[in-house]
CSV table of C-alpha atoms and ligand atoms in Angstrom, one decimal:
chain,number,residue,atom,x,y,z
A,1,UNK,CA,-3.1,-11.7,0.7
A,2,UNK,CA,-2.9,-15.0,2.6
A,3,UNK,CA,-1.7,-17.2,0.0
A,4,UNK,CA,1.1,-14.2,-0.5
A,5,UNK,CA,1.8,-14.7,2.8
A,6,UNK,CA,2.0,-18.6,2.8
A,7,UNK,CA,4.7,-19.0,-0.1
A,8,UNK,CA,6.6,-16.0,0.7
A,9,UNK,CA,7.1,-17.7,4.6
A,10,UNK,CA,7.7,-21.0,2.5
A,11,UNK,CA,10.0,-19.9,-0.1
A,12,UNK,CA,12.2,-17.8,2.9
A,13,UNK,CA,12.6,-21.4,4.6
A,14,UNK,CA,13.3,-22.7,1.5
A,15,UNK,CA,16.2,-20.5,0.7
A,16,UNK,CA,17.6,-21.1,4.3
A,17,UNK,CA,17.5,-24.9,4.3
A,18,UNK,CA,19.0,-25.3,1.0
A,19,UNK,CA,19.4,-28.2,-1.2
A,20,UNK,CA,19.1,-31.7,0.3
A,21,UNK,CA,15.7,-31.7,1.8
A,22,UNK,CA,12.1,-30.8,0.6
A,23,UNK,CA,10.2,-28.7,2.0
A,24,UNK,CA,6.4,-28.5,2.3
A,25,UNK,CA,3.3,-26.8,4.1
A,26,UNK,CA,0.6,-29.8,4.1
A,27,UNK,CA,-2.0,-27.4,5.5
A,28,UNK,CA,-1.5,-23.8,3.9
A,29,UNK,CA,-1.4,-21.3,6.4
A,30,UNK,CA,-1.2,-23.7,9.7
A,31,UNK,CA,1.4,-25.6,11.3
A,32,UNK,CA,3.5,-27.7,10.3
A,33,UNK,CA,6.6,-27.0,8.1
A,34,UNK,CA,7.0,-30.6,6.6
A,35,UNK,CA,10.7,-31.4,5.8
A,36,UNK,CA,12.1,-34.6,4.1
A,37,UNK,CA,15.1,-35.5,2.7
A,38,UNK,CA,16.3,-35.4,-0.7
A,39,UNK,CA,19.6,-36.7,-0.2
A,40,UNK,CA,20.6,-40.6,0.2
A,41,UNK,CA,22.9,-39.9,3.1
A,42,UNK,CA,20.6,-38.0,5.0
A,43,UNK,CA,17.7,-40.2,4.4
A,44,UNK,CA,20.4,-43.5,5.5
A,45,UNK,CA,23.1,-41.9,7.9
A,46,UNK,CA,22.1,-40.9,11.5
A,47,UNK,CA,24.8,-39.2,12.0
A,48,UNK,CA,24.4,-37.3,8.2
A,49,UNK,CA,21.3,-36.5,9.7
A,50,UNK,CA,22.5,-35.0,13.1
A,51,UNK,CA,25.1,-32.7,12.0
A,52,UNK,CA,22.3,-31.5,9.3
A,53,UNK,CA,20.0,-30.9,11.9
A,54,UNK,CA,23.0,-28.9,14.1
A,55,UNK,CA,24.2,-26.9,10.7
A,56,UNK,CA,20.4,-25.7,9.8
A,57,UNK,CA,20.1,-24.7,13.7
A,58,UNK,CA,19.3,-21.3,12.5
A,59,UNK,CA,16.8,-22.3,10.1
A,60,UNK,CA,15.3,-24.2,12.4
A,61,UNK,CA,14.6,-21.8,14.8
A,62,UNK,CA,13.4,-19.0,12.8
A,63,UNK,CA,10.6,-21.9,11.2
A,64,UNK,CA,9.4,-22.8,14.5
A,65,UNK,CA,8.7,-19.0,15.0
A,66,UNK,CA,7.3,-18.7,11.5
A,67,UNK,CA,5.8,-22.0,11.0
A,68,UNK,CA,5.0,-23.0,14.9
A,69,UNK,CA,5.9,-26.4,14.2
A,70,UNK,CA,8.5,-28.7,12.0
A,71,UNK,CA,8.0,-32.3,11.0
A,72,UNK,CA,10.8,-34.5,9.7
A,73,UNK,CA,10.0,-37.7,8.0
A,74,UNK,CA,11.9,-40.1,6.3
A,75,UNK,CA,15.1,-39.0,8.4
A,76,UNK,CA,17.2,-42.2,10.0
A,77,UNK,CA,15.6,-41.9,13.8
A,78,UNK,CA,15.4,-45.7,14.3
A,79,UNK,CA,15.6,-45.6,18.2
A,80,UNK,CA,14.7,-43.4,21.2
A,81,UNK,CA,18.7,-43.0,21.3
A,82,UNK,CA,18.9,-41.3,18.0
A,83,UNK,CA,15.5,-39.2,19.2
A,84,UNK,CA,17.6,-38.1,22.1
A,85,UNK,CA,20.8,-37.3,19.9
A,86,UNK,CA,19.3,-35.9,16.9
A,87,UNK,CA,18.1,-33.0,19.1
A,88,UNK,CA,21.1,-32.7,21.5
A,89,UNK,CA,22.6,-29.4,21.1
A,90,UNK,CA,19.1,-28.3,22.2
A,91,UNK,CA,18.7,-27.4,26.1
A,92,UNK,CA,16.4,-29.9,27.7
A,93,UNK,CA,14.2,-28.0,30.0
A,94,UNK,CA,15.4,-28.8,33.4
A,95,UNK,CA,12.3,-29.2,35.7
A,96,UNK,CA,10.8,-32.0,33.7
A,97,UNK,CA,6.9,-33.0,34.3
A,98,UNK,CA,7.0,-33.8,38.2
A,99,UNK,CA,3.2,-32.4,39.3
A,100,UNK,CA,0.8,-32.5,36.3
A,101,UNK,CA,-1.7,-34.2,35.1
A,102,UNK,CA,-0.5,-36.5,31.9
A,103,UNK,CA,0.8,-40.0,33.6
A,104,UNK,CA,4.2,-40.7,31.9
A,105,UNK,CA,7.4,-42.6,33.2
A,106,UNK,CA,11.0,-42.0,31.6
A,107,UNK,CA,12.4,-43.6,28.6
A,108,UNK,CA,16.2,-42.9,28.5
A,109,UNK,CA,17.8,-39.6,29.4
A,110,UNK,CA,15.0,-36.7,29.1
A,111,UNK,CA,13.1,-38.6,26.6
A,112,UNK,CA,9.9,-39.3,28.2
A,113,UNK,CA,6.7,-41.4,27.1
A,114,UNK,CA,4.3,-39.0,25.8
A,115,UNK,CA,1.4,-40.1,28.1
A,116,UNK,CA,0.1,-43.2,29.6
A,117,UNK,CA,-3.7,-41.3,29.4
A,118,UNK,CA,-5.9,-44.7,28.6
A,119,UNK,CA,-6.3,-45.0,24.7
A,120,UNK,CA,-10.0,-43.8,24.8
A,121,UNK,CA,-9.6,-40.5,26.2
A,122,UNK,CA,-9.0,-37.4,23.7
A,123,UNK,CA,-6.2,-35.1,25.1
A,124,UNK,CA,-7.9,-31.7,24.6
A,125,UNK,CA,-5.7,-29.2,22.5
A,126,UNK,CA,-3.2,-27.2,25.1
A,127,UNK,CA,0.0,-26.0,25.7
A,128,UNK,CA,2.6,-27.8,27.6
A,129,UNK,CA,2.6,-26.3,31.4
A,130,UNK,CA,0.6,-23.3,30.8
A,131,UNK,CA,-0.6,-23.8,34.3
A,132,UNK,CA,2.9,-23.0,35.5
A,133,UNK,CA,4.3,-19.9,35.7
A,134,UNK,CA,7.2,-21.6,33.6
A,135,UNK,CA,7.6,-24.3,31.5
A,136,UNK,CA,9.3,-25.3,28.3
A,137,UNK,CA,10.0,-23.3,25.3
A,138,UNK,CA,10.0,-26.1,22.8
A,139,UNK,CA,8.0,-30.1,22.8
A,140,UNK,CA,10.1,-32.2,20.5
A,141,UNK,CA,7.6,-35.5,19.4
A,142,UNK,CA,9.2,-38.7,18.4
A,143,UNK,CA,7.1,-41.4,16.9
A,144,UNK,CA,8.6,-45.0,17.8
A,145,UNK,CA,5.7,-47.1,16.5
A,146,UNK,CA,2.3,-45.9,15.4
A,147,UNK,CA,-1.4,-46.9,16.8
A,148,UNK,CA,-3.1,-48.9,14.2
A,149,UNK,CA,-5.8,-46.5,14.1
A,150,UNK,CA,-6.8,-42.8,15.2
A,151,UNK,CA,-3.9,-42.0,18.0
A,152,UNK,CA,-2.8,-38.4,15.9
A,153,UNK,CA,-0.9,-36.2,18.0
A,154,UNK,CA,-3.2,-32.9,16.8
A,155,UNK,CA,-1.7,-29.8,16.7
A,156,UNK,CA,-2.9,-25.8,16.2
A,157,UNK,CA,-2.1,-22.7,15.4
A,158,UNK,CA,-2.4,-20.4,18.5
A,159,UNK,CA,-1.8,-16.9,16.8
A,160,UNK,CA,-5.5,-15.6,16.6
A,161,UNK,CA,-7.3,-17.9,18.7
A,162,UNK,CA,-7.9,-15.5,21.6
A,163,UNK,CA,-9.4,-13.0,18.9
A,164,UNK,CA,-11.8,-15.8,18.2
A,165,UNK,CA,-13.2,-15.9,21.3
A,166,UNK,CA,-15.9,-14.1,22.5
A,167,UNK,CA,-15.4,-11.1,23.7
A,168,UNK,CA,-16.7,-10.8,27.1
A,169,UNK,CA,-14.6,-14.1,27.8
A,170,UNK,CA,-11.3,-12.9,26.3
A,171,UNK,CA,-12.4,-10.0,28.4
A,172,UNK,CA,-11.9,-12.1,31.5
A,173,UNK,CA,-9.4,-13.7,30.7
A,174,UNK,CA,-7.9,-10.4,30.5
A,175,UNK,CA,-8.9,-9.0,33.6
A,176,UNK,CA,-8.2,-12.4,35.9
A,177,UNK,CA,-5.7,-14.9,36.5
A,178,UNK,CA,-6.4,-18.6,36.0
A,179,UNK,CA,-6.3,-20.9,38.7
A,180,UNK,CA,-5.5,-24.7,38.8
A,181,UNK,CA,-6.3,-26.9,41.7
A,182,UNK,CA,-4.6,-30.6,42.1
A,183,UNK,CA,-5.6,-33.2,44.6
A,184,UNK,CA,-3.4,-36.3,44.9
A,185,UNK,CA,-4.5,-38.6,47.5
A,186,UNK,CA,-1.8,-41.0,49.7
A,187,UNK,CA,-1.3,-44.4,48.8
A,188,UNK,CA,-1.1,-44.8,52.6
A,189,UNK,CA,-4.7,-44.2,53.3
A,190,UNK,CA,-7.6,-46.6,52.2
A,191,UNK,CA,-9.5,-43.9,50.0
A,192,UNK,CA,-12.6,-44.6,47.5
A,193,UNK,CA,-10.8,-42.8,45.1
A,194,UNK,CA,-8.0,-45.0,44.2
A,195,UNK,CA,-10.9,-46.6,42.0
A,196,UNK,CA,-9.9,-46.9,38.1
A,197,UNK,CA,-12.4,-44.4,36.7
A,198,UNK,CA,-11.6,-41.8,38.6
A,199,UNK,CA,-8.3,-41.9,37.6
A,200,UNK,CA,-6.7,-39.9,40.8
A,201,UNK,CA,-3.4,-40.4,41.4
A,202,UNK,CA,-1.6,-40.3,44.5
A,203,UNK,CA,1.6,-38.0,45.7
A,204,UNK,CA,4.2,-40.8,46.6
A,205,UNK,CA,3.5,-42.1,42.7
A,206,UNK,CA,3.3,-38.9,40.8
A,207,UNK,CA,6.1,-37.3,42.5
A,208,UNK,CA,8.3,-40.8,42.7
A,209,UNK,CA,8.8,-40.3,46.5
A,210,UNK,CA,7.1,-40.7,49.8
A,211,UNK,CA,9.0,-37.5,51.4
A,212,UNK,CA,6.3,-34.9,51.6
A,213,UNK,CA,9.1,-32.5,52.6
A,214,UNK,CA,11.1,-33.3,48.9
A,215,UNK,CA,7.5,-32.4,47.3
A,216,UNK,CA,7.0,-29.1,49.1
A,217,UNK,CA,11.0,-28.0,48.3
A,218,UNK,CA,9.6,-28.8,44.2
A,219,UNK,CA,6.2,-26.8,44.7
A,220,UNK,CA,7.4,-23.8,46.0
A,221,UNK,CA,10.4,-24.0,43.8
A,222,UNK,CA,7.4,-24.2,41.2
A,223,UNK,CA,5.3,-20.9,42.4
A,224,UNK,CA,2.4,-23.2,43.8
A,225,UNK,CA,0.6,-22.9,46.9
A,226,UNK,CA,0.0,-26.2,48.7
A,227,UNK,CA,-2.7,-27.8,51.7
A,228,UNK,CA,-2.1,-31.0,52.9
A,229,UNK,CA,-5.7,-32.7,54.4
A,230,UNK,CA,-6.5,-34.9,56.9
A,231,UNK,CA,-7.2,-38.0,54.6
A,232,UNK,CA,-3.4,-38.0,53.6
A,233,UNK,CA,-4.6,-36.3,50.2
A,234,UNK,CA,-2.5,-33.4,49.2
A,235,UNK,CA,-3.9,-30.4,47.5
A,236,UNK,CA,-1.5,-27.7,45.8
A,237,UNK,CA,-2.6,-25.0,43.3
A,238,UNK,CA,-0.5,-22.2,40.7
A,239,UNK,CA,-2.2,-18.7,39.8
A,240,UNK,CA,-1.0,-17.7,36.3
A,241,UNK,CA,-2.5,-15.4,33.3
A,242,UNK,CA,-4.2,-16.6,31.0
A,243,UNK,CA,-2.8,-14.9,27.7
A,244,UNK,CA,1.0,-14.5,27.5
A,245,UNK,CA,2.7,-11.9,25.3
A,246,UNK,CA,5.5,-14.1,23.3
A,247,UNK,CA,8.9,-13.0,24.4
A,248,UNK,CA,10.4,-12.9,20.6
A,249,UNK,CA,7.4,-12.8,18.4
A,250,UNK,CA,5.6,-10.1,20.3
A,251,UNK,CA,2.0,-11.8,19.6
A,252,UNK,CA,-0.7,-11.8,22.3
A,253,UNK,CA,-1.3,-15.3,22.8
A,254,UNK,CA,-4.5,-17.6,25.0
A,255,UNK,CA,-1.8,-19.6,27.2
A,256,UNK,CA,-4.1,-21.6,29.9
A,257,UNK,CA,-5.3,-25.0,29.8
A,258,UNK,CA,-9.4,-23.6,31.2
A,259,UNK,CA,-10.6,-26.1,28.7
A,260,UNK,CA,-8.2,-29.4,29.2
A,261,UNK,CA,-8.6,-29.3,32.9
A,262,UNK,CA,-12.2,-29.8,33.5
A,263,UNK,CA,-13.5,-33.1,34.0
A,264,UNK,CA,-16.5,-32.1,31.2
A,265,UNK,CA,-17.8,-35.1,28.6
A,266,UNK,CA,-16.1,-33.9,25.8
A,267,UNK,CA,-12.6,-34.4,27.1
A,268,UNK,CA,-12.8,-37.4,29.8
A,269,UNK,CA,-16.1,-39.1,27.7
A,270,UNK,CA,-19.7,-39.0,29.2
A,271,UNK,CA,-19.3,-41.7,31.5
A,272,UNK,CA,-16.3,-41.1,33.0
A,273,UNK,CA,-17.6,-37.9,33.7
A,274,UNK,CA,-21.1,-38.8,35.4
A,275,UNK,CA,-19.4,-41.1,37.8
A,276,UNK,CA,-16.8,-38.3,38.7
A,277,UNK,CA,-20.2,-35.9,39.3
A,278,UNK,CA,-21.7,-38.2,41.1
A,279,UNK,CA,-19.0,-39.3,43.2
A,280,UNK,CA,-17.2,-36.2,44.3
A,281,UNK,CA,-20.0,-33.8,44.1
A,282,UNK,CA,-19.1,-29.9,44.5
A,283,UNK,CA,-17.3,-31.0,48.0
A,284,UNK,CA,-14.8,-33.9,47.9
A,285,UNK,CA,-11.2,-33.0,45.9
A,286,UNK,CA,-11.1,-33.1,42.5
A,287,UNK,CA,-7.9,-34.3,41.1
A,288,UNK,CA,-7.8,-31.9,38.9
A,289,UNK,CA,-9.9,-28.1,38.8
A,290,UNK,CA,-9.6,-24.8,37.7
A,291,UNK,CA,-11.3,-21.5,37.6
A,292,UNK,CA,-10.7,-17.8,37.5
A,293,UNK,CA,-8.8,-16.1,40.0
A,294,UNK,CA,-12.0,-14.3,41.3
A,295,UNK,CA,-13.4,-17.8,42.6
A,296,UNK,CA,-15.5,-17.9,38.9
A,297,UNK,CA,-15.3,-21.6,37.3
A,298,UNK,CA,-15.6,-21.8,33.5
A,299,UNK,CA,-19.5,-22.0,32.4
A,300,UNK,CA,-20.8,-24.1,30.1
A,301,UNK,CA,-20.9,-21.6,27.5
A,302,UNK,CA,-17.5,-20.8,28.0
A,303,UNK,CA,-16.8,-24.1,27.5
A,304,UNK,CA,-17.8,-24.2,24.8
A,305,UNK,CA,-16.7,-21.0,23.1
A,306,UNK,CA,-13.2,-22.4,23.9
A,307,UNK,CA,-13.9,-25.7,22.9
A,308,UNK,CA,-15.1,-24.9,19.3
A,309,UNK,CA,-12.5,-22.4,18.5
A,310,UNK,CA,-10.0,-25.0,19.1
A,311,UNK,CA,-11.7,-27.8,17.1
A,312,UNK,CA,-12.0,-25.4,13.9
A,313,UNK,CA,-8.3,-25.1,14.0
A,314,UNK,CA,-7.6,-28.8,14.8
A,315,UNK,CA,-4.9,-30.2,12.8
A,316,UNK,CA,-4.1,-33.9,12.5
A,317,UNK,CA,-2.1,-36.1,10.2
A,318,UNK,CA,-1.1,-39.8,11.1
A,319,UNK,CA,2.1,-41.3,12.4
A,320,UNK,CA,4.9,-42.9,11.1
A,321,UNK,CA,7.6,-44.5,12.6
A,322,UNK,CA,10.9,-42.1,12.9
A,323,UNK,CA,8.5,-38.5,12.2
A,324,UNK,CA,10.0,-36.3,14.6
A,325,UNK,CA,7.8,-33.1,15.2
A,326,UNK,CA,9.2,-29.9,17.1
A,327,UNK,CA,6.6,-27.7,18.1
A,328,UNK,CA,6.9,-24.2,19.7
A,329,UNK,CA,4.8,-24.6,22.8
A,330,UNK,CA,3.4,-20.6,23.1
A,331,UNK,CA,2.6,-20.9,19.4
A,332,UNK,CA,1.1,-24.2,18.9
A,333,UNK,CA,-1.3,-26.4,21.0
A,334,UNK,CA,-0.9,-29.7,20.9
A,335,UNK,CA,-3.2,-33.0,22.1
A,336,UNK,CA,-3.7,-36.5,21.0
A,337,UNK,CA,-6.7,-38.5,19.3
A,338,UNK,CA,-7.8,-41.5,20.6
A,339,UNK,CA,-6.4,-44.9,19.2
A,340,UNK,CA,-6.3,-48.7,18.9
A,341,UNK,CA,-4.0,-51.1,19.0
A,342,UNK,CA,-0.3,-50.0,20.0
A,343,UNK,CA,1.6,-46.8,20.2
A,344,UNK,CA,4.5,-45.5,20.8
A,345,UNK,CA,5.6,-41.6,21.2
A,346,UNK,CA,7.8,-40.3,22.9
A,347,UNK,CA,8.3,-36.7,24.2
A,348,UNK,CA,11.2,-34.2,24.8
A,349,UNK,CA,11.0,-30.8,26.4
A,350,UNK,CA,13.3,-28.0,25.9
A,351,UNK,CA,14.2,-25.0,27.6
B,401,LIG,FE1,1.0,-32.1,26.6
């Protein structure tokens, strides 16, 4: 029944793609849908390549909801430019990534660096904003240059994760909201925390202003509650679902980040996350928290219910320079591997 499934979703894309390309499924049954080009032009002309992408619009959009994700590779994407262009006649979602927890400065136009997150650390599998109460429909990937080693942007299928979970915790996420907590301190104030490991950023930096009224306008624009403290640190906080119903697909979907936004030893690393225990205790600002909506955090078990689920359906295939990857951000998680040497990906988000 599941390999029925498989070709027939395969073979549809295929007869709405047409000729030209070649199309393939590298992991039966998971994201993504691979596409390359047959064609000399579309493999050697950007703009060949462009106007396919804008004729196969369609196409395009009907695999993201089948497929949850679309790779190109060997198409002519030789420069953050072309990244930008090849996917202009898609809306770029327009609030950007002012307020979360990724570190990541502008490349040109809405293309963005993926994530200055230090090589070492493992970006747990997520979904882009899930701790908003919006945020963008589609994350378009762009590889510039590849690490030398590890440095995968992993990816998973969503549909079916929550009814892998346990169920007295898909219970609760049923019956409460999520809530995420951030803490930026002020570069203003002499603070303990501005040390590297703790990685804690400050408002003026993460916001790019030192106007605290600009930041509240954006916060409230952004459903988020907000405390400022006496230390100059700045706390704000969103109260979402957990599980979102998809708008076209109609699929009952996990949508939180409960298991990216705890400071635990398999996300941040063992040592990183000692120091943080030791340093900020249950009292002192985390930069980053969450918990249920009745006051509950996430317990170990939980954890690692969660973190399990998404490790069996952990997808990962390495770089190459000009891969493009559109993913559908309610359908398919995304996170990164660790890496060495340099990388280069860049990041889009669309409305
Ligand atoms: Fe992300």
């Amino acid at each position: 029944m599941a390999s029925a499934t498989i070709s027939s979703r395969l073979d549809k894309a295929r007869a709405q793609f047409g000729a030209g390309v070649r199309l393939s499924e590298p992991f039966p049954g998971n994201p993504p849908l691979w596409i390359e080009p047959l064609d000399d032009s579309l493999r050697g002309d950007f703009a060949v390549a462009r106007h396919w992408i804008v004729e196969h619009r369609e196409a395009i959009e009907q695999a993201l909801l089948t497929f949850g994700a679309i790779v190109w590779r060997g198409f002519p994407i030789a420069s953050s430019e072309h990244f930008a262009g090849l996917l202009d006649q898609f809306e770029p979602y327009a609030q950007g990534y002012a307020g979360g927890t990724s570190d990541r400065k502008v490349v040109t136009g809405n293309v963005m660096e993926a994530t200055r997150t230090p090589p070492e650390v493992t970006i747990p599998l997520h979904q882009e904003m899930s701790y908003m109460p919006s945020g963008p429909r589609l994350v378009a990937f762009y590889c510039r240059e590849p690490s030398l080693t590890g440095g995968e942007t992993v990816i998973c299928d969503m549909r079916g994760l929550l009814e892998a979970l346990p169920d007295p915790l898909r219970a609760k996420l049923t019956t409460h909201d999520v809530e995420y907590v951030r803490n930026m301190r002020s570069e203003a104030v002499d603070d303990w925390r501005a040390e590297a490991v703790y990685r804690h950023p400050t408002w003026q930096y993460r916001f790019e202003t030192g106007d605290p009224a600009t930041i509240e306008v954006l916060l409230k624009e952004r459903g988020a509650e907000f405390e400022r403290h006496g230390d100059g640190s700045l706390s704000f906080w969103t109260r979402v679902p957990g599980i979102t119903t998809h708008p076209v697909t109609g699929d009952l979907l996990y949508f939180n980040q409960m298991n990216s936004q705890v400071q635990h030893p398999l996300t941040i690393g063992e040592e990183r996350a000692a120091a943080i225990d030791a340093a900020y205790g249950t009292i002192t600002p985390r930069a980053y928290s969450v918990r249920f909506s009745n006051g509950e955090a996430l317990s170990e078990a939980e954890f690692m219910a969660i973190h399990g689920t998404f490790e069996a359906r952990k997808i990962a295939f390495p770089w190459e320079a000009g891969d493009v990857m559109l993913l559908e951000n309610r359908l398919t998680g995304h996170g990164r591997n660790p890496y060495t040497g340099p990388r280069d990906i860049q990041v889009m988000l669309i409305q």
